[in-house]
């Protein structure tokens, strides 16, 4: 009942309604076995298993230093963080994610709206 009332509230009081793009953060692409060719999904899962530990270590280190106030210049630290996390394997994830075979959220949304 609460969800129904919430949706009705936004549909009534927000110009674009509950599903308006201004209310949601939508990914450009969604990565799953349902939105990627199966071979590419397997390739990604293997890569993910091989590199997750390194990527997570870089991320955890940055978050820890940030939360403990150990970052003096966030702009410089952010650039270093991005370089480190890409070097840890994220660059290979992005290479797969950016392939044309993986359709965008907009592609699926348009497909559903046109049905």
GROMACS .gro file of C-alpha atoms in nm:
model
  115
    1UNK     CA    1   0.000   0.000   0.000
    2UNK     CA    2   0.283   0.239   0.085
    3UNK     CA    3   0.451   0.189  -0.254
    4UNK     CA    4   0.125   0.248  -0.439
    5UNK     CA    5   0.069   0.572  -0.248
    6UNK     CA    6   0.428   0.680  -0.314
    7UNK     CA    7   0.389   0.627  -0.689
    8UNK     CA    8   0.053   0.806  -0.690
    9UNK     CA    9   0.205   1.099  -0.497
   10UNK     CA   10   0.482   1.149  -0.753
   11UNK     CA   11   0.245   1.103  -1.044
   12UNK     CA   12   0.019   1.372  -0.901
   13UNK     CA   13   0.271   1.626  -0.771
   14UNK     CA   14   0.573   1.588  -0.998
   15UNK     CA   15   0.545   1.719  -1.356
   16UNK     CA   16   0.703   1.408  -1.510
   17UNK     CA   17   0.543   1.156  -1.277
   18UNK     CA   18   0.707   0.876  -1.084
   19UNK     CA   19   0.911   0.748  -1.380
   20UNK     CA   20   1.051   1.088  -1.479
   21UNK     CA   21   1.424   1.082  -1.553
   22UNK     CA   22   1.487   1.362  -1.304
   23UNK     CA   23   1.392   1.128  -1.017
   24UNK     CA   24   1.609   0.832  -1.109
   25UNK     CA   25   1.974   0.753  -1.157
   26UNK     CA   26   1.980   0.506  -1.442
   27UNK     CA   27   2.291   0.329  -1.563
   28UNK     CA   28   2.392   0.377  -1.922
   29UNK     CA   29   2.437   0.002  -1.943
   30UNK     CA   30   2.332  -0.286  -1.724
   31UNK     CA   31   2.567  -0.583  -1.708
   32UNK     CA   32   2.415  -0.924  -1.658
   33UNK     CA   33   2.370  -1.255  -1.834
   34UNK     CA   34   2.045  -1.114  -1.972
   35UNK     CA   35   2.190  -0.803  -2.135
   36UNK     CA   36   2.517  -0.939  -2.278
   37UNK     CA   37   2.599  -1.222  -2.518
   38UNK     CA   38   2.672  -1.530  -2.305
   39UNK     CA   39   3.035  -1.565  -2.418
   40UNK     CA   40   3.101  -1.201  -2.331
   41UNK     CA   41   2.931  -1.246  -1.995
   42UNK     CA   42   3.154  -1.547  -1.920
   43UNK     CA   43   3.460  -1.346  -2.028
   44UNK     CA   44   3.355  -1.063  -1.796
   45UNK     CA   45   3.288  -1.297  -1.501
   46UNK     CA   46   3.631  -1.459  -1.542
   47UNK     CA   47   3.798  -1.118  -1.559
   48UNK     CA   48   3.598  -1.003  -1.258
   49UNK     CA   49   3.711  -1.305  -1.055
   50UNK     CA   50   4.074  -1.240  -1.153
   51UNK     CA   51   4.079  -0.867  -1.076
   52UNK     CA   52   3.816  -0.797  -0.809
   53UNK     CA   53   4.057  -0.837  -0.520
   54UNK     CA   54   4.301  -0.581  -0.661
   55UNK     CA   55   4.027  -0.335  -0.756
   56UNK     CA   56   3.860  -0.369  -0.417
   57UNK     CA   57   4.194  -0.318  -0.239
   58UNK     CA   58   4.253   0.011  -0.422
   59UNK     CA   59   3.897   0.122  -0.351
   60UNK     CA   60   3.912   0.025   0.017
   61UNK     CA   61   4.243   0.208   0.063
   62UNK     CA   62   4.103   0.526  -0.090
   63UNK     CA   63   3.780   0.514   0.112
   64UNK     CA   64   3.971   0.444   0.435
   65UNK     CA   65   4.208   0.736   0.379
   66UNK     CA   66   3.914   0.959   0.285
   67UNK     CA   67   3.711   0.864   0.593
   68UNK     CA   68   4.010   0.912   0.823
   69UNK     CA   69   4.081   1.259   0.688
   70UNK     CA   70   4.412   1.162   0.534
   71UNK     CA   71   4.346   1.332   0.201
   72UNK     CA   72   4.474   1.688   0.179
   73UNK     CA   73   4.402   1.759  -0.189
   74UNK     CA   74   4.100   1.565  -0.314
   75UNK     CA   75   4.161   1.660  -0.680
   76UNK     CA   76   4.513   1.514  -0.683
   77UNK     CA   77   4.411   1.212  -0.478
   78UNK     CA   78   4.111   1.146  -0.703
   79UNK     CA   79   4.330   1.145  -1.014
   80UNK     CA   80   4.570   0.901  -0.847
   81UNK     CA   81   4.279   0.684  -0.733
   82UNK     CA   82   4.138   0.664  -1.086
   83UNK     CA   83   4.480   0.577  -1.228
   84UNK     CA   84   4.535   0.309  -0.962
   85UNK     CA   85   4.192   0.151  -0.993
   86UNK     CA   86   4.220   0.134  -1.372
   87UNK     CA   87   4.570  -0.014  -1.343
   88UNK     CA   88   4.431  -0.275  -1.101
   89UNK     CA   89   4.208  -0.409  -1.378
   90UNK     CA   90   3.913  -0.175  -1.412
   91UNK     CA   91   4.043  -0.070  -1.755
   92UNK     CA   92   3.971  -0.424  -1.880
   93UNK     CA   93   3.621  -0.416  -1.730
   94UNK     CA   94   3.548  -0.088  -1.908
   95UNK     CA   95   3.680  -0.227  -2.236
   96UNK     CA   96   3.420  -0.504  -2.217
   97UNK     CA   97   3.142  -0.275  -2.095
   98UNK     CA   98   3.192  -0.032  -2.382
   99UNK     CA   99   3.146  -0.293  -2.653
  100UNK     CA  100   2.853  -0.237  -2.886
  101UNK     CA  101   2.714  -0.586  -2.815
  102UNK     CA  102   2.606  -0.465  -2.472
  103UNK     CA  103   2.300  -0.252  -2.527
  104UNK     CA  104   2.231   0.066  -2.333
  105UNK     CA  105   1.954   0.123  -2.083
  106UNK     CA  106   1.799   0.363  -2.335
  107UNK     CA  107   1.791   0.084  -2.595
  108UNK     CA  108   1.590  -0.141  -2.363
  109UNK     CA  109   1.368   0.143  -2.247
  110UNK     CA  110   1.285   0.240  -2.605
  111UNK     CA  111   1.222  -0.125  -2.689
  112UNK     CA  112   0.973  -0.161  -2.402
  113UNK     CA  113   0.801   0.170  -2.476
  114UNK     CA  114   0.752   0.076  -2.842
  115UNK     CA  115   0.593  -0.260  -2.767
   0.00000   0.00000   0.00000
